[in-house]
Amino acid sequence: MGTLFKQGTIVTAGDQFVGDILVEGEIITLIGKDISPEGHEVIDCAGKYVMPGGIDVHTHLELPFGATVSNDDFETGHKAAAFGGTTSHIDFAIQPIGGTLADGLANWQKRARLAQIDYGFHMTITDLNEDVMAEIPGMLDEGITTLKVFTAYKGVYQLDDGSLFRIMNVAKDLGMLVMVHAENGDVEAYLKPRLIAEGKTDPVYHAASRPPEIEGEATNRMVTMAGMIDCPLYVVHMTCEQSIEALRRGRKLGYPVMGETCVQYFFLTVDEHLGAPGFEGAKYVASPPIRSKHDHGILWQAVQDGTLQHISTDHCSFWYEGGIGPCEDWRAEHGNADWADFERLDPSYRRPGKELGLGDFSKMPNGMPGIEDRMLMIWEFGVNGGRLSPSKFVELMCTNPAKMFGMYPKKGTLAVGSDADILVWDPTVEHVISADTHHMKVDYNCYEGTRITGKPILVYQRGNKLVDGDEWLGKIGGGQYIRRKPNAEIL
Ligand code: DUC
Ligand code: ZN
Ligand code: ZN
């Protein structure tokens, strides 16, 4: 017996038509008109869109950041993702300072024991030496085809230009994709202490410490180096005109360079959000910073004209009001137990969060929640807002990420032989986004009170139902690791 999705409006990146989809086991086995329902469970999809499960290639679950660790782990983050229509994501495994890539991978594999949706890993190189160079080819055997580097976070993650160029050369030879967080870390390291010394310590000054010019400069530098040797490059979380122009220039020259923005960069501004009264702006401290309404327009244009290929989240949630309860004492007594164990013991306890940056924005954990909001917000303001067709929505949220990151056509589309990661999306359902009802483990929502129309009412992963209305049917350990293939498409 299979599951037959009947009479839905099937949306792929290239097409939209009313039809049926048959799922047997974990795979789509037939797509057509009037497929016989005999012997199958029938899901009436009339009046609904049937779309591939969403893919988010940029998340940070359980990310150590300064004195804390981001809240959502592979359990809570996955549940929230699925309620928002995302069924696959790629998280960043990170080479620990002084450690190996294998150490980083092992750390993230441990986190993933809680997986409820499908997931992959990028490998972040934080310290390049001969041993690490020798480890890179082995990443392909682990199903990792993407290397992440930073031009920012001086003294922590930042690599010098020589190391960056060396990584690009080896990645090109191996058919891997280099991903970059592009901001000039040296300039930021100069600006930040000066702002603090001048008493400019509120969250809003986070933006002044990381102006758009340093994003544009670093993007241009990376695009130029990639173009010199034809190395595939993907610039993460692009926010502003300066970096978009740099990417556009490289693409016009025929360089294999691509990019994404994140949902928050379309909606939030320095003036209204980061500069909100009191400590409210802390909720929106992330790097690179949110920008201006002018930049929002630039980003919509860039996704429409294909300069940007994907919209991710950079999901990295921290309590607004954290640090509640005897955290350090309790953790010390329990051999520095995971923060999550501490919070499970008594849900009124909270690990440290944004309050770490009270009186000094430079001590604030960087990041915003969004894994659950991404598809809802982009459907509302992209599709309902007349900026994107349903097919363009699927292209950006599902198909392009699968193609660029070596998962297509297993993921990212509705086709015979593909994994049955399926959303039944009701375009008439009304919903108000709120921290009171979201599933992310965080005490605020960046889009609090936003009214949207349209959301997934049924979510399937490999033929298994994860979400049915408000009901959660997923289970810990139900998510599978996605082994990715090198030499992925350049879009
Ligand atoms: N930026 C953030 O805001 N958080 C996590 C890492 C990053 O680069
Ligand atoms: Zn980043
Ligand atoms: Zn990130």
Short mmCIF file of C-alpha atoms and ligand atoms in Angstrom, two decimals:
data_model
loop_
_atom_site.label_atom_id
_atom_site.label_comp_id
_atom_site.label_asym_id
_atom_site.label_seq_id
_atom_site.Cartn_x
_atom_site.Cartn_y
_atom_site.Cartn_z
CA MET A 1 0.00 0.00 0.00
CA GLY A 2 1.24 3.45 -0.92
CA THR A 3 0.18 7.00 -0.15
CA LEU A 4 -1.56 8.84 -2.98
CA PHE A 5 -1.53 12.64 -2.94
CA LYS A 6 -4.58 13.34 -5.10
CA GLN A 7 -5.53 16.34 -7.19
CA GLY A 8 -3.09 18.80 -5.69
CA THR A 9 -1.43 21.63 -7.59
CA ILE A 10 2.02 20.08 -7.95
CA VAL A 11 4.73 22.74 -7.94
CA THR A 12 8.29 22.18 -9.06
CA ALA A 13 10.94 24.72 -10.05
CA GLY A 14 9.99 24.29 -13.70
CA ASP A 15 6.28 23.51 -13.66
CA GLN A 16 2.89 23.81 -11.99
CA PHE A 17 -0.01 21.47 -12.77
CA VAL A 18 -2.90 19.63 -11.12
CA GLY A 19 -2.09 15.95 -10.68
CA ASP A 20 -1.43 12.98 -8.41
CA ILE A 21 1.74 11.71 -6.70
CA LEU A 22 2.13 8.13 -5.52
CA VAL A 23 4.59 7.35 -2.74
CA GLU A 24 5.63 3.79 -2.00
CA GLY A 25 8.01 3.23 0.87
CA GLU A 26 10.26 6.29 1.09
CA ILE A 27 10.25 7.16 -2.61
CA ILE A 28 7.99 8.83 -5.18
CA THR A 29 7.07 6.06 -7.62
CA LEU A 30 4.54 7.69 -9.93
CA ILE A 31 3.38 11.16 -10.94
CA GLY A 32 0.42 11.59 -13.25
CA LYS A 33 -3.24 12.38 -13.75
CA ASP A 34 -5.96 10.13 -12.35
CA ILE A 35 -3.74 7.51 -10.72
CA SER A 36 -5.97 4.71 -9.43
CA PRO A 37 -6.51 5.00 -5.66
CA GLU A 38 -7.03 1.28 -5.27
CA GLY A 39 -5.03 -0.14 -2.38
CA HIS A 40 -3.56 3.22 -1.35
CA GLU A 41 -4.13 5.71 1.43
CA VAL A 42 -5.52 8.77 -0.34
CA ILE A 43 -4.70 12.32 0.74
CA ASP A 44 -7.14 14.78 -0.81
CA CYS A 45 -4.98 17.71 -1.94
CA ALA A 46 -7.62 19.61 -3.94
CA GLY A 47 -7.11 23.34 -3.53
CA LYS A 48 -3.67 22.81 -1.99
CA TYR A 49 -0.16 23.12 -3.36
CA VAL A 50 2.02 20.00 -3.24
CA MET A 51 5.68 20.98 -3.04
CA PRO A 52 9.06 19.42 -2.25
CA GLY A 53 10.23 19.66 1.36
CA GLY A 54 12.25 22.80 2.01
CA ILE A 55 16.04 22.77 2.30
CA ASP A 56 18.02 25.19 4.46
CA VAL A 57 21.76 24.94 3.83
CA HIS A 58 22.81 27.33 6.59
CA THR A 59 22.00 26.50 10.21
CA HIS A 60 23.86 26.43 13.54
CA LEU A 61 22.34 23.91 15.93
CA GLU A 62 24.06 23.68 19.32
CA LEU A 63 26.77 26.11 18.22
CA PRO A 64 29.27 27.14 20.94
CA PHE A 65 29.53 30.95 20.88
CA GLY A 66 31.62 32.77 23.47
CA ALA A 67 30.37 31.87 26.94
CA THR A 68 27.34 29.91 25.75
CA VAL A 69 25.89 27.49 23.18
CA SER A 70 22.99 28.18 20.81
CA ASN A 71 19.67 26.86 22.14
CA ASP A 72 18.16 24.73 19.42
CA ASP A 73 19.69 21.31 18.98
CA PHE A 74 18.96 18.55 16.48
CA GLU A 75 15.79 17.70 18.41
CA THR A 76 14.13 21.08 18.92
CA GLY A 77 15.57 22.68 15.78
CA HIS A 78 14.40 19.82 13.60
CA LYS A 79 10.87 19.87 14.95
CA ALA A 80 10.65 23.63 14.41
CA ALA A 81 12.10 23.30 10.90
CA ALA A 82 9.50 20.72 9.90
CA PHE A 83 6.60 22.80 11.23
CA GLY A 84 7.85 25.52 8.91
CA GLY A 85 8.11 23.17 5.92
CA THR A 86 11.86 22.46 6.00
CA THR A 87 12.68 18.74 5.85
CA SER A 88 16.44 18.85 5.15
CA HIS A 89 19.24 21.14 6.29
CA ILE A 90 23.00 21.37 6.34
CA ASP A 91 24.72 22.38 9.56
CA PHE A 92 28.31 23.54 10.00
CA ALA A 93 30.69 21.12 11.69
CA ILE A 94 33.62 23.18 13.01
CA GLN A 95 37.29 22.26 13.38
CA PRO A 96 37.96 22.97 17.07
CA ILE A 97 40.81 25.37 17.79
CA GLY A 98 43.97 23.25 17.83
CA GLY A 99 42.02 20.18 16.67
CA THR A 100 41.43 18.28 13.45
CA LEU A 101 38.60 18.16 10.93
CA ALA A 102 37.86 14.65 12.20
CA ASP A 103 37.41 16.08 15.72
CA GLY A 104 34.93 18.63 14.37
CA LEU A 105 33.00 16.01 12.47
CA ALA A 106 32.83 13.72 15.51
CA ASN A 107 31.47 16.58 17.63
CA TRP A 108 28.65 17.24 15.18
CA GLN A 109 27.90 13.56 14.63
CA LYS A 110 27.31 13.35 18.37
CA ARG A 111 24.86 16.27 18.22
CA ALA A 112 23.03 14.58 15.32
CA ARG A 113 22.08 11.53 17.38
CA LEU A 114 18.86 13.49 18.08
CA ALA A 115 18.03 14.05 14.39
CA GLN A 116 14.35 14.11 13.44
CA ILE A 117 14.72 15.41 9.85
CA ASP A 118 17.42 14.72 7.25
CA TYR A 119 20.67 16.62 7.56
CA GLY A 120 24.16 17.03 6.16
CA PHE A 121 27.35 18.76 7.29
CA HIS A 122 29.66 21.39 5.85
CA MET A 123 33.20 21.31 7.25
CA THR A 124 34.50 24.59 8.68
CA ILE A 125 38.28 25.06 8.57
CA THR A 126 39.45 27.37 11.33
CA ASP A 127 43.18 26.64 11.34
CA LEU A 128 44.95 25.50 8.18
CA ASN A 129 48.08 23.40 8.59
CA GLU A 130 49.64 20.47 6.72
CA ASP A 131 47.67 17.88 8.70
CA VAL A 132 44.40 19.62 7.89
CA MET A 133 45.37 19.87 4.21
CA ALA A 134 45.91 16.11 4.24
CA GLU A 135 42.49 15.54 5.85
CA ILE A 136 40.48 17.46 3.24
CA PRO A 137 40.17 14.70 0.57
CA GLY A 138 38.83 12.30 3.23
CA MET A 139 35.84 14.59 3.74
CA LEU A 140 34.46 13.35 0.43
CA ASP A 141 34.37 9.81 1.85
CA GLU A 142 32.24 11.21 4.67
CA GLY A 143 29.77 12.70 2.17
CA ILE A 144 30.97 16.24 2.86
CA THR A 145 31.55 18.26 -0.31
CA THR A 146 31.65 21.79 1.08
CA LEU A 147 34.39 23.64 2.95
CA LYS A 148 33.44 26.70 4.98
CA VAL A 149 35.88 29.52 5.66
CA PHE A 150 35.74 32.87 7.43
CA THR A 151 37.32 36.20 6.54
CA ALA A 152 35.79 37.50 9.80
CA TYR A 153 36.04 36.77 13.56
CA LYS A 154 39.72 37.69 13.85
CA GLY A 155 41.56 35.55 16.36
CA VAL A 156 38.85 32.88 16.33
CA TYR A 157 37.79 31.68 12.90
CA GLN A 158 39.44 34.10 10.45
CA LEU A 159 41.95 32.70 7.94
CA ASP A 160 44.56 34.78 6.11
CA ASP A 161 44.33 35.26 2.34
CA GLY A 162 47.11 32.73 1.66
CA SER A 163 45.23 30.00 3.52
CA LEU A 164 41.97 30.94 1.82
CA PHE A 165 43.57 30.72 -1.62
CA ARG A 166 45.22 27.41 -0.76
CA ILE A 167 41.87 25.95 0.30
CA MET A 168 40.28 27.19 -2.94
CA ASN A 169 42.95 25.45 -4.99
CA VAL A 170 42.47 22.08 -3.29
CA ALA A 171 38.66 22.41 -3.36
CA LYS A 172 38.71 23.06 -7.09
CA ASP A 173 40.86 19.97 -7.71
CA LEU A 174 38.50 17.79 -5.61
CA GLY A 175 35.21 19.10 -7.04
CA MET A 176 34.29 20.70 -3.72
CA LEU A 177 32.51 24.00 -3.10
CA VAL A 178 34.05 26.70 -0.89
CA MET A 179 31.59 28.65 1.27
CA VAL A 180 32.61 31.92 2.84
CA HIS A 181 31.41 34.22 5.61
CA ALA A 182 32.70 37.39 3.98
CA GLU A 183 33.41 40.39 6.20
CA ASN A 184 36.80 42.01 6.71
CA GLY A 185 37.72 40.79 10.19
CA ASP A 186 40.77 43.05 10.55
CA VAL A 187 38.75 46.22 10.03
CA GLU A 188 36.04 44.95 12.38
CA ALA A 189 38.71 44.17 15.00
CA TYR A 190 39.93 47.78 14.68
CA LEU A 191 36.47 49.38 14.92
CA LYS A 192 34.93 47.37 17.74
CA PRO A 193 37.18 48.27 20.70
CA ARG A 194 37.11 51.93 19.66
CA LEU A 195 33.31 52.01 19.76
CA ILE A 196 33.29 50.35 23.18
CA ALA A 197 35.96 52.78 24.48
CA GLU A 198 33.79 55.69 23.29
CA GLY A 199 30.91 54.34 25.37
CA LYS A 200 29.02 53.12 22.30
CA THR A 201 28.04 49.85 23.90
CA ASP A 202 24.35 49.40 22.97
CA PRO A 203 23.26 46.70 20.50
CA VAL A 204 22.82 49.25 17.71
CA TYR A 205 26.60 49.82 17.59
CA HIS A 206 27.09 46.22 16.52
CA ALA A 207 26.09 47.47 13.05
CA ALA A 208 28.65 50.30 13.20
CA SER A 209 31.38 47.77 13.99
CA ARG A 210 30.55 45.76 10.85
CA PRO A 211 29.55 48.28 8.14
CA PRO A 212 28.43 47.11 4.67
CA GLU A 213 31.74 48.19 3.13
CA ILE A 214 33.61 45.43 4.97
CA GLU A 215 31.15 42.86 3.64
CA GLY A 216 31.53 44.23 0.11
CA GLU A 217 35.33 44.27 0.31
CA ALA A 218 35.63 40.69 1.58
CA THR A 219 33.09 39.42 -0.94
CA ASN A 220 34.96 41.10 -3.78
CA ARG A 221 38.27 39.64 -2.57
CA MET A 222 36.88 36.10 -2.39
CA VAL A 223 35.05 36.39 -5.72
CA THR A 224 38.24 37.65 -7.36
CA MET A 225 40.39 34.83 -5.96
CA ALA A 226 37.78 32.22 -6.96
CA GLY A 227 37.59 33.67 -10.46
CA MET A 228 41.38 33.53 -10.90
CA ILE A 229 41.41 29.74 -10.57
CA ASP A 230 37.81 28.87 -11.48
CA CYS A 231 37.03 27.58 -7.98
CA PRO A 232 33.31 27.17 -7.16
CA LEU A 233 32.44 29.69 -4.43
CA TYR A 234 29.24 30.27 -2.45
CA VAL A 235 28.97 33.44 -0.37
CA VAL A 236 26.74 32.93 2.67
CA HIS A 237 24.34 35.44 4.30
CA MET A 238 24.72 38.35 1.86
CA THR A 239 23.00 41.45 3.19
CA CYS A 240 23.76 44.57 1.19
CA GLU A 241 24.29 46.36 -2.10
CA GLN A 242 28.10 46.36 -1.74
CA SER A 243 28.40 42.56 -1.62
CA ILE A 244 25.64 41.89 -4.15
CA GLU A 245 27.43 44.17 -6.63
CA ALA A 246 30.68 42.24 -6.06
CA LEU A 247 28.96 38.91 -6.69
CA ARG A 248 27.12 40.26 -9.74
CA ARG A 249 30.38 41.52 -11.21
CA GLY A 250 32.01 38.09 -10.78
CA ARG A 251 29.04 36.30 -12.34
CA LYS A 252 29.12 38.67 -15.32
CA LEU A 253 32.75 37.72 -15.82
CA GLY A 254 31.72 34.06 -15.91
CA TYR A 255 33.22 33.10 -12.55
CA PRO A 256 31.65 30.05 -10.81
CA VAL A 257 30.40 32.18 -7.91
CA MET A 258 27.00 31.94 -6.20
CA GLY A 259 25.34 33.28 -3.08
CA GLU A 260 22.49 33.29 -0.61
CA THR A 261 20.80 35.73 1.66
CA CYS A 262 18.82 34.83 4.78
CA VAL A 263 15.20 35.50 5.59
CA GLN A 264 15.94 38.18 8.21
CA TYR A 265 17.84 40.40 5.78
CA PHE A 266 14.63 41.11 3.82
CA PHE A 267 12.67 42.39 6.79
CA LEU A 268 14.72 43.86 9.64
CA THR A 269 16.51 47.21 9.79
CA VAL A 270 19.19 48.83 11.94
CA ASP A 271 16.97 51.82 12.72
CA GLU A 272 13.80 49.99 13.70
CA HIS A 273 15.09 46.71 15.14
CA LEU A 274 18.75 46.92 16.21
CA GLY A 275 18.15 50.49 17.39
CA ALA A 276 14.92 49.67 19.28
CA PRO A 277 14.62 51.24 22.74
CA GLY A 278 16.28 49.65 25.76
CA PHE A 279 17.94 46.29 25.24
CA GLU A 280 15.37 45.13 22.64
CA GLY A 281 17.93 45.44 19.82
CA ALA A 282 19.86 42.47 21.30
CA LYS A 283 17.32 40.14 19.71
CA TYR A 284 18.61 41.15 16.29
CA VAL A 285 22.39 41.06 16.85
CA ALA A 286 23.84 38.74 14.21
CA SER A 287 26.78 38.91 11.84
CA PRO A 288 26.71 40.35 9.30
CA PRO A 289 24.25 42.88 10.75
CA ILE A 290 20.76 43.59 9.46
CA ARG A 291 20.85 46.62 7.16
CA SER A 292 18.40 49.15 5.60
CA LYS A 293 15.15 49.18 3.62
CA HIS A 294 17.23 50.09 0.57
CA ASP A 295 19.18 46.84 0.96
CA HIS A 296 15.93 44.86 1.31
CA GLY A 297 15.01 46.02 -2.19
CA ILE A 298 18.44 45.08 -3.52
CA LEU A 299 18.04 41.55 -2.10
CA TRP A 300 14.55 41.01 -3.57
CA GLN A 301 15.95 42.09 -6.94
CA ALA A 302 18.93 39.73 -6.55
CA VAL A 303 16.77 36.67 -5.87
CA GLN A 304 14.45 37.60 -8.73
CA ASP A 305 17.22 38.06 -11.30
CA GLY A 306 19.22 34.97 -10.22
CA THR A 307 22.22 36.76 -8.72
CA LEU A 308 21.32 34.92 -5.49
CA GLN A 309 20.26 31.28 -5.70
CA HIS A 310 18.97 30.46 -2.22
CA ILE A 311 17.36 31.90 0.91
CA SER A 312 18.59 30.23 4.10
CA THR A 313 18.32 31.22 7.78
CA ASP A 314 21.70 31.17 9.57
CA HIS A 315 19.42 29.90 12.36
CA CYS A 316 21.29 30.38 15.63
CA SER A 317 18.94 30.95 18.57
CA PHE A 318 19.89 32.42 21.93
CA TRP A 319 17.60 33.32 24.84
CA TYR A 320 16.75 37.01 25.03
CA GLU A 321 16.44 36.54 28.78
CA GLY A 322 18.91 33.79 29.57
CA GLY A 323 21.30 32.94 32.39
CA ILE A 324 18.48 31.96 34.78
CA GLY A 325 19.24 29.41 37.49
CA PRO A 326 22.47 28.17 39.04
CA CYS A 327 23.94 27.15 35.69
CA GLU A 328 27.64 27.14 36.32
CA ASP A 329 27.41 25.46 39.75
CA TRP A 330 25.11 22.75 38.48
CA ARG A 331 27.14 22.12 35.36
CA ALA A 332 30.39 21.97 37.32
CA GLU A 333 28.88 19.39 39.66
CA HIS A 334 27.84 17.30 36.66
CA GLY A 335 31.15 17.32 34.80
CA ASN A 336 30.22 20.30 32.58
CA ALA A 337 27.06 18.59 31.35
CA ASP A 338 25.35 19.77 28.18
CA TRP A 339 23.32 22.94 28.61
CA ALA A 340 20.30 21.08 27.26
CA ASP A 341 20.52 18.55 30.10
CA PHE A 342 20.58 21.41 32.57
CA GLU A 343 17.46 22.96 31.01
CA ARG A 344 15.65 19.62 30.84
CA LEU A 345 16.21 19.19 34.58
CA ASP A 346 14.03 22.23 35.18
CA PRO A 347 12.63 24.20 32.24
CA SER A 348 12.76 27.40 34.27
CA TYR A 349 16.57 27.23 34.09
CA ARG A 350 18.16 28.82 31.05
CA ARG A 351 21.69 28.86 29.67
CA PRO A 352 23.24 32.30 29.12
CA GLY A 353 21.92 34.25 26.14
CA LYS A 354 21.73 37.79 24.82
CA GLU A 355 22.03 39.31 28.32
CA LEU A 356 25.76 38.49 28.09
CA GLY A 357 26.00 41.63 25.93
CA LEU A 358 24.32 44.01 28.42
CA GLY A 359 26.58 47.06 28.58
CA ASP A 360 28.92 45.70 25.88
CA PHE A 361 27.55 44.62 22.51
CA SER A 362 30.87 42.90 21.71
CA LYS A 363 30.10 40.21 24.32
CA MET A 364 26.72 39.37 22.80
CA PRO A 365 26.23 35.92 21.27
CA ASN A 366 25.58 36.55 17.57
CA GLY A 367 22.58 34.98 15.91
CA MET A 368 18.85 34.96 15.29
CA PRO A 369 16.16 32.29 15.15
CA GLY A 370 14.35 31.66 11.85
CA ILE A 371 14.39 27.99 10.84
CA GLU A 372 10.61 27.76 11.33
CA ASP A 373 9.77 31.18 9.85
CA ARG A 374 11.75 31.02 6.61
CA MET A 375 9.24 29.46 4.22
CA LEU A 376 6.24 31.14 5.87
CA MET A 377 7.71 34.64 5.60
CA ILE A 378 9.00 34.19 2.04
CA TRP A 379 5.67 32.73 0.91
CA GLU A 380 3.81 35.67 2.46
CA PHE A 381 6.04 38.49 1.24
CA GLY A 382 7.45 36.74 -1.84
CA VAL A 383 4.54 34.80 -3.33
CA ASN A 384 1.53 36.57 -1.78
CA GLY A 385 3.44 39.84 -2.14
CA GLY A 386 3.69 39.37 -5.92
CA ARG A 387 7.50 39.15 -5.99
CA LEU A 388 7.90 35.40 -6.63
CA SER A 389 5.81 32.76 -8.43
CA PRO A 390 5.20 29.47 -6.57
CA SER A 391 7.74 27.82 -8.92
CA LYS A 392 10.37 30.47 -8.17
CA PHE A 393 9.67 29.91 -4.46
CA VAL A 394 10.34 26.16 -4.89
CA GLU A 395 13.46 26.90 -6.93
CA LEU A 396 14.93 29.12 -4.18
CA MET A 397 13.84 27.16 -1.14
CA CYS A 398 14.15 23.55 -2.38
CA THR A 399 15.64 22.88 -5.80
CA ASN A 400 18.61 25.22 -6.10
CA PRO A 401 20.07 24.24 -2.71
CA ALA A 402 19.76 20.55 -3.61
CA LYS A 403 21.55 21.17 -6.93
CA MET A 404 24.37 23.38 -5.60
CA PHE A 405 25.04 21.15 -2.59
CA GLY A 406 25.12 17.73 -4.28
CA MET A 407 21.73 16.36 -3.16
CA TYR A 408 19.73 16.56 -6.41
CA PRO A 409 17.47 14.83 -7.51
CA LYS A 410 17.27 12.76 -4.29
CA LYS A 411 16.22 16.00 -2.57
CA GLY A 412 14.75 19.28 -3.76
CA THR A 413 12.18 18.17 -6.31
CA LEU A 414 9.11 16.03 -6.91
CA ALA A 415 10.16 13.38 -9.42
CA VAL A 416 9.92 9.62 -9.78
CA GLY A 417 12.80 8.15 -7.76
CA SER A 418 13.21 11.18 -5.48
CA ASP A 419 12.82 10.96 -1.71
CA ALA A 420 9.19 11.53 -0.78
CA ASP A 421 9.87 14.76 1.14
CA ILE A 422 6.51 16.40 0.49
CA LEU A 423 4.62 19.45 1.74
CA VAL A 424 0.88 19.83 1.38
CA TRP A 425 0.64 23.60 1.52
CA ASP A 426 -2.69 25.27 2.19
CA PRO A 427 -2.59 28.74 0.62
CA THR A 428 -5.71 29.84 2.51
CA VAL A 429 -4.69 29.11 6.11
CA GLU A 430 -4.20 32.24 8.20
CA HIS A 431 -1.62 32.32 10.95
CA VAL A 432 0.00 34.88 13.23
CA ILE A 433 3.71 34.29 13.84
CA SER A 434 4.51 34.39 17.55
CA ALA A 435 6.92 33.09 20.16
CA ASP A 436 3.82 31.87 22.01
CA THR A 437 3.12 29.29 19.32
CA HIS A 438 6.40 28.67 17.49
CA HIS A 439 8.39 25.48 18.12
CA MET A 440 11.88 27.01 18.20
CA LYS A 441 13.53 26.92 21.62
CA VAL A 442 13.75 30.66 22.12
CA ASP A 443 11.75 33.32 23.97
CA TYR A 444 11.17 35.71 21.07
CA ASN A 445 10.35 35.71 17.39
CA CYS A 446 11.88 38.26 14.99
CA TYR A 447 8.53 38.58 13.18
CA GLU A 448 6.26 38.65 16.26
CA GLY A 449 2.66 39.47 15.30
CA THR A 450 3.14 39.14 11.54
CA ARG A 451 -0.03 37.84 9.86
CA ILE A 452 0.58 35.34 7.10
CA THR A 453 -1.68 33.40 4.76
CA GLY A 454 -0.45 29.99 3.65
CA LYS A 455 1.51 27.26 5.44
CA PRO A 456 2.19 23.54 5.27
CA ILE A 457 -0.60 21.50 6.87
CA LEU A 458 1.01 18.12 6.16
CA VAL A 459 4.75 17.48 6.08
CA TYR A 460 6.28 14.19 4.96
CA GLN A 461 9.88 13.02 5.05
CA ARG A 462 10.74 10.00 2.94
CA GLY A 463 7.07 9.05 3.04
CA ASN A 464 6.79 9.35 6.84
CA LYS A 465 4.37 11.94 8.16
CA LEU A 466 6.14 14.41 10.48
CA VAL A 467 3.50 17.12 10.84
CA ASP A 468 -0.28 16.88 10.66
CA GLY A 469 -1.78 20.29 11.41
CA ASP A 470 -0.57 21.10 14.93
CA GLU A 471 0.40 17.53 15.68
CA TRP A 472 4.05 16.36 15.75
CA LEU A 473 4.63 12.81 14.58
CA GLY A 474 8.41 12.82 14.12
CA LYS A 475 10.77 10.90 16.36
CA ILE A 476 14.29 11.22 17.68
CA GLY A 477 16.62 9.26 15.42
CA GLY A 478 14.17 9.46 12.51
CA GLY A 479 16.35 11.89 10.56
CA GLN A 480 18.97 10.47 8.20
CA TYR A 481 22.40 11.75 7.27
CA ILE A 482 22.59 12.97 3.66
CA ARG A 483 25.80 11.84 1.95
CA ARG A 484 26.45 14.45 -0.74
CA LYS A 485 28.19 14.17 -4.10
CA PRO A 486 31.06 16.38 -5.34
CA ASN A 487 31.12 18.29 -8.65
CA ALA A 488 27.66 19.68 -7.96
CA GLU A 489 25.95 22.10 -10.32
CA ILE A 490 27.09 25.71 -10.63
CA LEU A 491 23.97 27.84 -10.96
N1 DUC B 1 26.86 34.77 12.43
C1 DUC B 1 25.92 34.76 13.39
O1 DUC B 1 25.21 35.74 13.54
N2 DUC B 1 25.81 33.68 14.17
C2 DUC B 1 26.55 32.51 14.00
C3 DUC B 1 27.71 32.60 13.12
C4 DUC B 1 27.72 33.79 12.24
O2 DUC B 1 28.53 33.89 11.36
ZN ZN B 2 28.46 33.59 9.19
ZN ZN B 3 26.25 31.07 9.88
#
